[in-house]
Short mmCIF file of C-alpha atoms and ligand atoms in Angstrom, two decimals:
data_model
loop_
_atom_site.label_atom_id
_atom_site.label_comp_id
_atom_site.label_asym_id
_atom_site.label_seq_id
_atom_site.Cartn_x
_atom_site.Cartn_y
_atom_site.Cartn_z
CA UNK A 1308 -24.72 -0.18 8.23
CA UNK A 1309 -24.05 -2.11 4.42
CA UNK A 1310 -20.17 -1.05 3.68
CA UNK A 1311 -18.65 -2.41 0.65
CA UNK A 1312 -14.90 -2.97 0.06
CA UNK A 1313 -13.50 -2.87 -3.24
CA UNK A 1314 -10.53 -5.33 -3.57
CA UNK A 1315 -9.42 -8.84 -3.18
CA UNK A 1316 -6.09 -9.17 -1.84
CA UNK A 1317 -4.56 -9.60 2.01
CA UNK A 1318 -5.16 -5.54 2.75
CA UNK A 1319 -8.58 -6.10 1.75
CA UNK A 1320 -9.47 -8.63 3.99
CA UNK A 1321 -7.67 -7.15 7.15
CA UNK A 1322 -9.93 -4.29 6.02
CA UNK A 1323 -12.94 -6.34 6.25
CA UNK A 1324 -12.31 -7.78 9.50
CA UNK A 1325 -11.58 -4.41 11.13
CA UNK A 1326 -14.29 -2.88 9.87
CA UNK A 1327 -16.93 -5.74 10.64
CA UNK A 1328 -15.24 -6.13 14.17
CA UNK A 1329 -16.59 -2.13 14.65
CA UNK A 1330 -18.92 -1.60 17.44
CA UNK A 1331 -22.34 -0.96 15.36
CA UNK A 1332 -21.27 -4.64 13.67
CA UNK A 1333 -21.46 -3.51 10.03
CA UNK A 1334 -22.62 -6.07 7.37
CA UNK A 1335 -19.85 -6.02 4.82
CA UNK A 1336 -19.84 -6.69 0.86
CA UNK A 1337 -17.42 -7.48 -1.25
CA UNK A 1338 -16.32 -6.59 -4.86
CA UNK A 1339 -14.00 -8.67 -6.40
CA UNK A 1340 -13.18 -10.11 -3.05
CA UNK A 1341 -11.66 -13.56 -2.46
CA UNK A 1342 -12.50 -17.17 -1.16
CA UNK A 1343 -10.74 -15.87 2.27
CA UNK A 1344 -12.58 -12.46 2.74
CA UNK A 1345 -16.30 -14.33 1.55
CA UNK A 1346 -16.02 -16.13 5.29
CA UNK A 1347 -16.93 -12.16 6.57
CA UNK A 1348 -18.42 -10.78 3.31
CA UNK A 1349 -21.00 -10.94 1.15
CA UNK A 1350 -20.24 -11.04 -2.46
CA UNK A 1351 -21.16 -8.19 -5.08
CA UNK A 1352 -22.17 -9.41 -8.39
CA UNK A 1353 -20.59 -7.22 -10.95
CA UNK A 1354 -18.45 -7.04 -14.29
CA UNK A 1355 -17.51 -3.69 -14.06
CA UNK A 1356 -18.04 0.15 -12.65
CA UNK A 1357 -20.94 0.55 -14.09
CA UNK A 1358 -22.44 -2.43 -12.79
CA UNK A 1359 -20.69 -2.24 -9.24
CA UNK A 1360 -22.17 1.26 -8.74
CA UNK A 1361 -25.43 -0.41 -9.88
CA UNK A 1362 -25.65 -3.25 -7.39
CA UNK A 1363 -24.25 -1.36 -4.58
CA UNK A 1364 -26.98 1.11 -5.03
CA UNK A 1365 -29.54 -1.73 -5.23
CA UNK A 1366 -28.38 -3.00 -1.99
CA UNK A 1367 -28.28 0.17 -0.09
CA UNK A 1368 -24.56 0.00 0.57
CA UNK A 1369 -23.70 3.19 3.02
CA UNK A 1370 -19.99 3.30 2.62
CA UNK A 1371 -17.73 2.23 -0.24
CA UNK A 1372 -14.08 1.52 1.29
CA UNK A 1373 -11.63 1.46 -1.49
CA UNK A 1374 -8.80 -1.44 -0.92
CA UNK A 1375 -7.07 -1.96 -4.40
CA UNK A 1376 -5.32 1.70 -6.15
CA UNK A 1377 -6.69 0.16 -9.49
CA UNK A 1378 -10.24 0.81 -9.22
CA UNK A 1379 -9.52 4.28 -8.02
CA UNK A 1380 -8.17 5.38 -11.45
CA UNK A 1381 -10.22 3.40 -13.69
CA UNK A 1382 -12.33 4.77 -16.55
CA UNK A 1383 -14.71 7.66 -14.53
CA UNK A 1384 -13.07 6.19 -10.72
CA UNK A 1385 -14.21 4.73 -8.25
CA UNK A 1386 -14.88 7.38 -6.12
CA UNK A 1387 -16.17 10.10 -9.03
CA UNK A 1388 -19.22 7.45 -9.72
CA UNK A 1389 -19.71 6.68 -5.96
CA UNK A 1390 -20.58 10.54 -5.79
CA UNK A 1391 -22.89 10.76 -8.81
CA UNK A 1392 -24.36 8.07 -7.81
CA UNK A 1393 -24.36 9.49 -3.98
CA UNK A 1394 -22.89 6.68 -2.25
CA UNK A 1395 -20.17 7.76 0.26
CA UNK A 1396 -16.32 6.70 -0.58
CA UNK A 1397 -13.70 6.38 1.38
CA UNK A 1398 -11.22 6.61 -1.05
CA UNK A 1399 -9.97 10.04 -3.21
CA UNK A 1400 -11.18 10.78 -6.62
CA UNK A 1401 -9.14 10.55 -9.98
CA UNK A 1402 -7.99 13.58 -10.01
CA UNK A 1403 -6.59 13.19 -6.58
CA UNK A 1404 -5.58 9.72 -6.99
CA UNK A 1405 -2.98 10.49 -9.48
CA UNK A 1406 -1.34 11.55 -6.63
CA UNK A 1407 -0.20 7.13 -6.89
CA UNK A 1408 -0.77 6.99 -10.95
CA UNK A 1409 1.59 9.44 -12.09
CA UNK A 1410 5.12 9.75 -11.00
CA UNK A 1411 5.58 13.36 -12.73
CA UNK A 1412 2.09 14.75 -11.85
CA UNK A 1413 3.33 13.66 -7.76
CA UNK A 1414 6.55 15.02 -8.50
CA UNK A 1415 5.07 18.17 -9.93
CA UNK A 1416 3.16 18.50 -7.21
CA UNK A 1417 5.91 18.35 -4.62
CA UNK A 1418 7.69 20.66 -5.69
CA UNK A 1419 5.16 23.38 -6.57
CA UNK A 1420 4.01 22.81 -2.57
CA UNK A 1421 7.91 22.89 -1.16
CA UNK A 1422 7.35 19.59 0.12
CA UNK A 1423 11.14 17.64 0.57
CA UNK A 1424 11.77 14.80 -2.39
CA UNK A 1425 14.87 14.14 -4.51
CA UNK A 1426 15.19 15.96 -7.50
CA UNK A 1427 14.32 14.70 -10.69
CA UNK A 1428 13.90 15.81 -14.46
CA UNK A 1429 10.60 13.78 -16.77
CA UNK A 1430 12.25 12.48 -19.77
CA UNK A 1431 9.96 11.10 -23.08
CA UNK A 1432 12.91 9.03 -24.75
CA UNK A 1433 15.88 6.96 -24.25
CA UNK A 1434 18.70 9.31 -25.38
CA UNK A 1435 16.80 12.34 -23.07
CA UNK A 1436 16.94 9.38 -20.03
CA UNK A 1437 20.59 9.36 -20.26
CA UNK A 1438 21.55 13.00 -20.91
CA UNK A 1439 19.49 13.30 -17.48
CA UNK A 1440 21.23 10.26 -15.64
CA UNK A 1441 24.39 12.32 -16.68
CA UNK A 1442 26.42 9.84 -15.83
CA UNK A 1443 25.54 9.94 -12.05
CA UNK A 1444 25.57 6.37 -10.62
CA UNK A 1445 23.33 5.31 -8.72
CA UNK A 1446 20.49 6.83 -10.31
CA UNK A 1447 16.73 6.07 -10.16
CA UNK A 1448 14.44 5.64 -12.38
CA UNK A 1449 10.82 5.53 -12.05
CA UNK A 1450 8.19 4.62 -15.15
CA UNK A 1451 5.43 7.49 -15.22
CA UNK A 1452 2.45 4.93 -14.65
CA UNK A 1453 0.84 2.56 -13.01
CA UNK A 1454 2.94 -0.46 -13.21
CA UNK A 1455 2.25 -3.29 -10.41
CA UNK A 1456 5.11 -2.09 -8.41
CA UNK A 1457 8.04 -2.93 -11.16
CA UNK A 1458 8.37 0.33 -12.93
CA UNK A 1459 11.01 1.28 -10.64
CA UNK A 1460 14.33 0.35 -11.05
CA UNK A 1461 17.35 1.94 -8.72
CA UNK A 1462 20.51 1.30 -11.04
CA UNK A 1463 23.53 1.09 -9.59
CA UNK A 1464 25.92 1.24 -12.86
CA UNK A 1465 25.07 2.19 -16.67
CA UNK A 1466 24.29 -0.70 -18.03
CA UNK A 1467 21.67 -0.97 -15.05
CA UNK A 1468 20.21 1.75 -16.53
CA UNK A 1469 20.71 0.79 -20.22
CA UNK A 1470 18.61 -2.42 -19.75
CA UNK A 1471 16.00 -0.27 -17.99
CA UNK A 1472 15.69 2.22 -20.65
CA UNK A 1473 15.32 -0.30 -23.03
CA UNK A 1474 12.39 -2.05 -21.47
CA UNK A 1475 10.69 1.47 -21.16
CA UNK A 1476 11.36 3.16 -24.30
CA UNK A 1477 12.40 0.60 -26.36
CA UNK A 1478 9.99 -2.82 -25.94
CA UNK A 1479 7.45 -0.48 -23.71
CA UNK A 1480 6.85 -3.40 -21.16
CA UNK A 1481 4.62 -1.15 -19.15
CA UNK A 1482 3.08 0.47 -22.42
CA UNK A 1483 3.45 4.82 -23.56
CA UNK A 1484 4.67 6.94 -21.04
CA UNK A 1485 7.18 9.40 -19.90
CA UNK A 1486 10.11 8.16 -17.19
CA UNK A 1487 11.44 10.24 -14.25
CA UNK A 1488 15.18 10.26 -13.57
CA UNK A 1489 15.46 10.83 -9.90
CA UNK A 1490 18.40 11.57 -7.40
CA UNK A 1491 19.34 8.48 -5.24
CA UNK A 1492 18.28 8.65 -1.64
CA UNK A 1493 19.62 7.16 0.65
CA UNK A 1494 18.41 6.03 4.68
CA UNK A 1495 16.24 4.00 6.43
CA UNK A 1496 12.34 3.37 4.83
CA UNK A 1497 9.16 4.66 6.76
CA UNK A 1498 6.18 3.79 5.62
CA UNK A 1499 3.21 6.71 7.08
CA UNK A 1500 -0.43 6.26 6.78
CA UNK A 1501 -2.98 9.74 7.06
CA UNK A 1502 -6.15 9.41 7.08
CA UNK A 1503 -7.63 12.76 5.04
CA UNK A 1504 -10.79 14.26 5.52
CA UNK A 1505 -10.46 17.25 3.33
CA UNK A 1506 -8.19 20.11 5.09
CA UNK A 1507 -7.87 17.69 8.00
CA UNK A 1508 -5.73 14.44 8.81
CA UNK A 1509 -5.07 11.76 10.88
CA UNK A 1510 -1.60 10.34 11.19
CA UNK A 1511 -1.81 6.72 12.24
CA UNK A 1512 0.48 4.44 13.11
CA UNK A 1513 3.70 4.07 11.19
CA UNK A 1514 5.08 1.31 9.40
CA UNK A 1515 8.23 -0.31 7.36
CA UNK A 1516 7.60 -2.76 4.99
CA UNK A 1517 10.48 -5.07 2.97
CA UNK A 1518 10.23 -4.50 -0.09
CA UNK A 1519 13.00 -6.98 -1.60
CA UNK A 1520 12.37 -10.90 -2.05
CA UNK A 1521 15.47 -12.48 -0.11
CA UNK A 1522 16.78 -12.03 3.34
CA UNK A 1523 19.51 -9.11 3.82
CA UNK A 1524 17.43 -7.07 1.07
CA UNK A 1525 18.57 -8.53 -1.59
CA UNK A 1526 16.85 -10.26 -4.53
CA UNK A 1527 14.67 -8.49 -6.79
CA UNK A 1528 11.79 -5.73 -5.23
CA UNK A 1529 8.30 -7.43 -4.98
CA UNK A 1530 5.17 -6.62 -3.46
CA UNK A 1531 6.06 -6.78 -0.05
CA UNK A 1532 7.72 -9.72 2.11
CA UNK A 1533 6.59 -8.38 5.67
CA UNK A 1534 6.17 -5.61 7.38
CA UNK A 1535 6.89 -4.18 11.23
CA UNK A 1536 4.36 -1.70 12.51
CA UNK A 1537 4.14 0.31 15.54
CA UNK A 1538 3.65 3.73 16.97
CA UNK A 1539 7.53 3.24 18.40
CA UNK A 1540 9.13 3.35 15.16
CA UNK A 1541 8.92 7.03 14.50
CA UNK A 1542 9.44 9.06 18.02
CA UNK A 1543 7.70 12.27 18.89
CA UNK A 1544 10.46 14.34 17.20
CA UNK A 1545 10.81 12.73 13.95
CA UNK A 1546 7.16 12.32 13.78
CA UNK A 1547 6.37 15.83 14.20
CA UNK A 1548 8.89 16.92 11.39
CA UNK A 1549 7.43 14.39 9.64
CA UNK A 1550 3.72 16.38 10.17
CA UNK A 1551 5.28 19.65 9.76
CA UNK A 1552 7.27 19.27 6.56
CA UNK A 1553 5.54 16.37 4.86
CA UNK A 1554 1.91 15.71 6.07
CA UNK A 1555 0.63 18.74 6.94
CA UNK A 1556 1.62 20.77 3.65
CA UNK A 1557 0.11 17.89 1.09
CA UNK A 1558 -2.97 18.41 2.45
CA UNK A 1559 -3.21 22.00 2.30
CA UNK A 1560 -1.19 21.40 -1.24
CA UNK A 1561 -4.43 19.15 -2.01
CA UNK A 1562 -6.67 22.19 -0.88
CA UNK A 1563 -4.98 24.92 -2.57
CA UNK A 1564 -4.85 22.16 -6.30
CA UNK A 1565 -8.78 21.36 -5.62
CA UNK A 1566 -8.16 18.30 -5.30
CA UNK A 1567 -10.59 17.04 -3.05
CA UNK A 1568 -9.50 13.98 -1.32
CA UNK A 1569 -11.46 11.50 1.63
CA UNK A 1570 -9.14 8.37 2.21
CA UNK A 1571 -6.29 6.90 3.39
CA UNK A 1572 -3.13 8.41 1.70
CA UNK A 1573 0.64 6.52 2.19
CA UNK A 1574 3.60 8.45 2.41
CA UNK A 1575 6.84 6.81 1.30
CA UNK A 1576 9.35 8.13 3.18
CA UNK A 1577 13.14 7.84 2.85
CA UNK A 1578 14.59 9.37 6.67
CA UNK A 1579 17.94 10.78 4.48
CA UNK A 1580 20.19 12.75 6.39
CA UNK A 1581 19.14 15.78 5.73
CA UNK A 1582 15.51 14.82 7.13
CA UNK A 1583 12.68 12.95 6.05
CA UNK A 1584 12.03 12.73 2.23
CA UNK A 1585 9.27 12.02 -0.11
CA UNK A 1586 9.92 9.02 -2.24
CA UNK A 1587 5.80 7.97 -3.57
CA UNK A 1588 2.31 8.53 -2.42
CA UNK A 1589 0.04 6.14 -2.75
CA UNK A 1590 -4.08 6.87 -2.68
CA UNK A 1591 -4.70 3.55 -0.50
CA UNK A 1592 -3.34 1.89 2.30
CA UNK A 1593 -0.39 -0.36 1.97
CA UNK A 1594 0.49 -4.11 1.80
CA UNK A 1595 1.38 -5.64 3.50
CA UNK A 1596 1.43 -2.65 5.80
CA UNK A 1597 -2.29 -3.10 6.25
CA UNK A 1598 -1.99 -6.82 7.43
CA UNK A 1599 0.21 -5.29 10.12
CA UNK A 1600 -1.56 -2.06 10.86
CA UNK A 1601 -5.24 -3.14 11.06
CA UNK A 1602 -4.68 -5.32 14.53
CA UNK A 1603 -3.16 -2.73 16.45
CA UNK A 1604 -6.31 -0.50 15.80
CA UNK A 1605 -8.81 -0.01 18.50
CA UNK A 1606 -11.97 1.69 18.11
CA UNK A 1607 -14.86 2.18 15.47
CA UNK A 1608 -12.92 2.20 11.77
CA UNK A 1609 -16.39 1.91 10.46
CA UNK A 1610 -18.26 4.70 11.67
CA UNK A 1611 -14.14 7.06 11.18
CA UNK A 1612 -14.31 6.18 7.51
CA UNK A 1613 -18.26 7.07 7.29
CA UNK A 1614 -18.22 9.95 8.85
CA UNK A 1615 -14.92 10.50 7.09
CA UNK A 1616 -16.70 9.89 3.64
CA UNK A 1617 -19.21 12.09 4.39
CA UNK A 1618 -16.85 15.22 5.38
CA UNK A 1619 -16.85 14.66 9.25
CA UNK A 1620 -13.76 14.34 10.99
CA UNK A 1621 -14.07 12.22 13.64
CA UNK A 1622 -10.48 10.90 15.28
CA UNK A 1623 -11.51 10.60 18.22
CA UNK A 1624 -13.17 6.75 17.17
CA UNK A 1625 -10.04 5.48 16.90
CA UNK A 1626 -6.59 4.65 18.16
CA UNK A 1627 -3.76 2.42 17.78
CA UNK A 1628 -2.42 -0.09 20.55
CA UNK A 1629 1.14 0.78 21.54
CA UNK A 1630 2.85 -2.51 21.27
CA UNK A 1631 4.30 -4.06 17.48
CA UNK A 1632 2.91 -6.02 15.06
CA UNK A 1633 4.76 -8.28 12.78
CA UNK A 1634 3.85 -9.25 9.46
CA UNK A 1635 5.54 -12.37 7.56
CA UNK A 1636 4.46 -13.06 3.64
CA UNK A 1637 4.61 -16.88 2.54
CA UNK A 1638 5.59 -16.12 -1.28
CA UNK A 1639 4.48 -18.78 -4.21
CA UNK A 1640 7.19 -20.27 -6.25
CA UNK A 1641 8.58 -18.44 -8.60
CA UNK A 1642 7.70 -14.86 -7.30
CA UNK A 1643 7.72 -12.15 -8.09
CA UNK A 1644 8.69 -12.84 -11.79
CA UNK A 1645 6.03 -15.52 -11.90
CA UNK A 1646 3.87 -17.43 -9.54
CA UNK A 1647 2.14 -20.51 -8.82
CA UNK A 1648 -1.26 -21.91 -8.29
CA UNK A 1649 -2.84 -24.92 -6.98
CA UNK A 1650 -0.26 -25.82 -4.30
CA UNK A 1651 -2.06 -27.57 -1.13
CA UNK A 1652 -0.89 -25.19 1.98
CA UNK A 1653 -0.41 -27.38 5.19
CA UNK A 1654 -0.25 -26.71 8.66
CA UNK A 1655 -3.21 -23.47 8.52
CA UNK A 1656 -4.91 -25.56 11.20
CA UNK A 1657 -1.68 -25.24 13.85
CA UNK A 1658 -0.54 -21.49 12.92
CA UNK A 1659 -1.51 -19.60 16.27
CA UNK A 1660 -1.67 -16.21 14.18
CA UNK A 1661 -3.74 -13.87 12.82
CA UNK A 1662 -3.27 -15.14 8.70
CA UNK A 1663 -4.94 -12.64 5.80
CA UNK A 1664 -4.83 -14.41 2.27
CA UNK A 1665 -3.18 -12.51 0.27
CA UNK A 1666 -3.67 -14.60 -2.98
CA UNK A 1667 -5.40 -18.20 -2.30
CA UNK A 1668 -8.67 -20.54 -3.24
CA UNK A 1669 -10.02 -22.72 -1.34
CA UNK A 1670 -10.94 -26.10 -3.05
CA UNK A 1671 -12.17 -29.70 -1.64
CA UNK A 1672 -9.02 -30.46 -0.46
CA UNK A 1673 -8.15 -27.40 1.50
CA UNK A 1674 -7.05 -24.07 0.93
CA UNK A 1675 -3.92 -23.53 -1.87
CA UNK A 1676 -2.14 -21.20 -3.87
CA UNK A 1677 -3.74 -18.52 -5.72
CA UNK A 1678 -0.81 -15.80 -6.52
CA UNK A 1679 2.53 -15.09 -5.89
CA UNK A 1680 2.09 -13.40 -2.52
CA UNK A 1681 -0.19 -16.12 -0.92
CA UNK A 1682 -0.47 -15.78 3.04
CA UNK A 1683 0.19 -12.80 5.04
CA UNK A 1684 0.72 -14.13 9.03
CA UNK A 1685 0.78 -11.74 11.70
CA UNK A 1686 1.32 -10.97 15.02
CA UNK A 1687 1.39 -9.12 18.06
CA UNK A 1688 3.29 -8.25 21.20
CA UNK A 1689 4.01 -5.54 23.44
CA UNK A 1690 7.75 -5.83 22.67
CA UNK A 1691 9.32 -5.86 18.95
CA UNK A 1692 11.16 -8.61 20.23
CA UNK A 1693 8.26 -11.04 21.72
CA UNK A 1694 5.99 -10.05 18.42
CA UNK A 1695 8.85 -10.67 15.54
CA UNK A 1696 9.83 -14.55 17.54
CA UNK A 1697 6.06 -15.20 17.83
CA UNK A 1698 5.54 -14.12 13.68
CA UNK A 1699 8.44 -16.04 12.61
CA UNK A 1700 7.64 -19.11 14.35
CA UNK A 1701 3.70 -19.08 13.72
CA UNK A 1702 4.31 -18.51 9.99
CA UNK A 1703 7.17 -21.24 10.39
CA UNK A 1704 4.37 -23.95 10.72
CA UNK A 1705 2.46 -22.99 7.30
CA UNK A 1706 3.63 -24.02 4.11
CA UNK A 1707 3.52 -25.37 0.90
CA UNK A 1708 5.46 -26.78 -2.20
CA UNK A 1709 7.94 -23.91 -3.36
CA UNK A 1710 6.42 -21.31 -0.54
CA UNK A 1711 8.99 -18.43 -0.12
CA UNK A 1712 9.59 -16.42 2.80
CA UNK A 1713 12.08 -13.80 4.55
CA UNK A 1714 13.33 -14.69 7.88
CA UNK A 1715 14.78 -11.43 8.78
CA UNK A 1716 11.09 -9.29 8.74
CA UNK A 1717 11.51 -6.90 12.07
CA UNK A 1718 14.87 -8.14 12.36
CA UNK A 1719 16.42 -5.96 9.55
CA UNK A 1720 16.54 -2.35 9.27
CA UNK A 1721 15.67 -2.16 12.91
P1 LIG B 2452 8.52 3.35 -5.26
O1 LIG B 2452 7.72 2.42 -6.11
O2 LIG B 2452 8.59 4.75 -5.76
O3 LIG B 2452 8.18 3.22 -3.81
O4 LIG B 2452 10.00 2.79 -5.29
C1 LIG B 2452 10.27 1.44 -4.92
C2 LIG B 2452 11.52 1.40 -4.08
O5 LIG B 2452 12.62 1.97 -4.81
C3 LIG B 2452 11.44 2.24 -2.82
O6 LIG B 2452 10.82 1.59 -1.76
C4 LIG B 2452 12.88 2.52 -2.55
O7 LIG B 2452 13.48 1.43 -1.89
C5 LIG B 2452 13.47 2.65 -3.91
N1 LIG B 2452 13.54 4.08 -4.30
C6 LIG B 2452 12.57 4.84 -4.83
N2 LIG B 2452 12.99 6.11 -5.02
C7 LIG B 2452 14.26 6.15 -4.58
C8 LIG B 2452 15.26 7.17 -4.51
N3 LIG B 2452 15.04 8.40 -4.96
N4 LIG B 2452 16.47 6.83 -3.99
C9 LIG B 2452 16.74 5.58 -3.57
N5 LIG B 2452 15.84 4.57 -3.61
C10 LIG B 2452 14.62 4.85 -4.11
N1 LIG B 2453 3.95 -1.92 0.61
C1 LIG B 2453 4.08 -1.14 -0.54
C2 LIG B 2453 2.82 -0.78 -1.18
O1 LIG B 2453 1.74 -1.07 -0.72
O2 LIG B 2453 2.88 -0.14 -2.22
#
C-alpha cells in the first residue's frame, strides 16, 4: 500500500511513523514533508494541487492522509481533487472543512444542531465589535478566518479589546473578514479526537494541550508547548456526555448539512460548569496532541484510515494503550512572535525519547533550528506521574542557543 501524507510539521511525522509501523508495512510519501519525516518517507515532487494530485496519481498512491488544515481549504481542497481524481482521502472536503476555516460558519452550525458553545453575535466593523462586547469583561474575540492560531484574543479589560479591534478592523493583520464576539468560558481544556466515517465515529483517546508560552499559563498563546494524553483524562461519565451532547450530534449535524466528511475531526472543549462546551473544531488532528496521541495507538492506522477513506468503518483495527503520554515542545528563540533558524541542537544523540521535529533541517553539522516550534519529545508510562518525570528529563538533555520550553507540561491543569 503507497499512502501519502500531506504536511511537514511534528503531527505529520508522528503520522508517518504510525502509519508505516502498520502491520501490511505501508510505503509512505511525502508532500511538503521535512528533513525529519524523509528518514521514513519518500518525497513528492510538486509545486502545487494540481501537480500533487498529478504525481500522486502517477505513483499509484492508495491513500492520501491529510496532516496540515491548510491544504484542506485551499483553492478546489485537498480532498475535493483527491475524489475527482479518485484517490482516497482521509481528510473532509471544503465544504466540511470550514467546519476549522470559519469561526461563524462553526458557530452557525452549532447552534442550528443544539450542540452546547458560548454565545456569540458576528460583527463586520469595529464600532458593531463593541456594541456586542457591551461592556462585558472578559470577552472573546475570535477573527472569522484562518489565522495560524493568533486570531483569537480573550480580553480581559477594554482596552484589551480596543487593541484587538484595531488589528482586525483597522490594520487587517489577518486580511477581510468578519469577527465573532463570544461569551467567556471558563474550566478546564479537553482536547477530543473522532475519527468520522460518514454517519459513524470513533472517539479516541483524549488529550490537553498548553496552549500558552510560559510556565503557570502565562505568556502569550502559541502553537502548543506540550501536551498530556490518555484515555484517563476524561472518565466514563464525562466521556459519554461528551458523545451524547457533543460528538454524536455533529455528525448527524454533518449528515443532515451534506456535508460529507472522512477524517479526523478535533473538538475543543471547555468542561464549564454547566457541562462540556464547544470552543473550535478543527478538520485535522492536533499538535502537538498528535506527537502525544500517535504512541499510545495500537493496531493498523493504515488499513482504519483506508478503509475509512473509502466509506468502511472499521474500529475494530485499532486501540489506544491505557497508560499517558507526555509531550514537551523545545521552542526557538523568539517564539511565537518570531523565530529562529540555524541554531545547532545538542544532546539528540543522549535523549532516551521518542522526538518528532516539529520545525528543523538537518545540515553537515547536525540537525538545527528550522521554526519556532522545533522538537516535540515524548514519552510514555503507565502512570501520569512516571511518563511526565521521564518527558521532562529526556527533553531536559536536548537543546540549543535560545531553545524555550515549559516545565510544568502534565504538571498543570492536572
Ligand atoms: P481557539 O483558537 O478557538 O481554540 O481559541 C484559543 C484559546 O482561546 C482556547 O484554547 C481557549 O483557551 C481560549 N478561548 C477560546 N474561546 C474561549 C471562550 N469562549 N472562553 C474562554 N476562553 C476561550
Ligand atoms: N493544539 C492545538 C491545535 O492543534 O490547534
Amino acid at each position: 500500500m503507497k499512502i501519502a501524507v500531506i504536511g511537514k510539521g511534528g503531527r505529520e511525522q508522528a503520522l508517518v511513523e504510525t502509519l508505516a509501523a502498520s502491520p501490511c508495512k505501508p510505503e509512505i510519501y511525502t508532500f511538503p514533508g521535512s528533513d525529519a519525516i524523509l528518514q521514513t518517507a519518500t518525497p513528492i515532487q510538486a509545486d502545487g494541487l494540481g501537480s500533487l494530485i498529478e504525481q500522486m496519481k502517477a505513483l499509484g498512491i492508495d491513500l492520501c492522509v491529510a496532516g496540515e488544515e491548510s491544504y484542506l481549504v485551499k483553492g478546489e481542497g485537498l480532498a475535493n481533487c483527491c475524489h475527482a481524481a479518485g484517490i482516497p482521502c482521509w481528510g473532509p472536503t471544503k465544504q466540511s472543512a470550514q467546519l476549522e476555516a470559519s469561526k461563524e460558519f462553526a458557530k452557525d452550525f452549532l447552534v442550528r444542531h443544539n450542540i452546547p458553545t458560548g454565545k456569540a453575535t458576528a460583527v463586520a466593523d469595529y464600532d458593531a465589535a463593541l456594541a456586542a462586547i457591551g461592556g462585558q469583561y472578559p470577552t472573546v474575540l475570535k477573527f472569522d478566518g484562518l489565522a495560524a492560531g493568533k486570531g483569537v484574543a480573550v480580553c480581559a479589560d477594554a482596552a484589551a479589546a480596543e487593541d484587538f479591534l484595531r488589528e482586525v478592523f483597522l490594520e487587517k493583520r489577518f486580511g477581510e473578514g468578519r469577527l465573532l464576539v463570544e461569551e467567556f468560558l471558563t474550566g478546564p481544556e479537553i482536547s477530543i479526537f473522532g475519527a468520522i466515517c460518514d454517519d459513524k465515529y470513533l472517539i479516541l483517546c483524549p488529550a490537553r494541550d498548553y496552549k500558552r508560552l510560559q510556565d503557570g499559563d502565562e505568556g502569550p498563546n502559541t502553537g502548543g508547548m506540550g501536551a498530556v494524553a490518555s484515555r484517563q483524562l476524561a472518565d466514563a461519565a464525562l466521556l459519554k456526555t461528551i458523545e451524547d451532547t457533543i460528538v454524536a450530534p455533529t455528525v448527524a449535524g454533518l449528515q443532515q448539512d451534506g456535508l460529507p466528511y472522512r477524517g479526523f475531526l478535533y473538538f475543543g472543549l471547555m468542561l464549564t460548569p454547566q457541562g462540556p462546551k464547544v470552543i473550535e473544531y478543527n478538520c485535522r488532528f492536533g499538535d502537538p496532541e498528535c506527537e502525544a496521541v500517535m504512541p499510545l495507538l495500537r493496531g493498523d492506522l493504515a488499513g482504519f484510515c483506508l478503509n475509512g477513506a473509502k466509506g468502511v468503518f472499521t474500529p475494530e483495527l485499532i486501540s489506544f494503550d491505557d497508560g499517558w503520554s507526555v509531550c514537551c515542545i523545545l521552542a526557538s528563540a523568539g517564539y511565537p512572535a518570531s523565530s529562529h533558524s540555524g541554531d545547532l541542537i545538542r544532546g539528540l544523540d543522549a535523549c532516551g525519547a521518542r522526538v518528532f521535529h516539529c520545525g528543523t533541517k538537518k545540515t553537515d553539522a547536525g540537525w538545527v533550528t528550522n521554526g519556532g516550534r522545533v522538537l516535540a519529545i515524548v514519552a510514555q508510562a503507565p502512570t501520569l506521574d512516571a511518563a511526565r518525570t521521564l518527558a521532562h528529563a529526556e527533553a531536559a538533555k536536548v537543546d540549543f542557543d535560545g531553545s524555550q520550553r515549559r516545565s510544568d507540561i502534565a504538571y498543570k491543569n492536572m
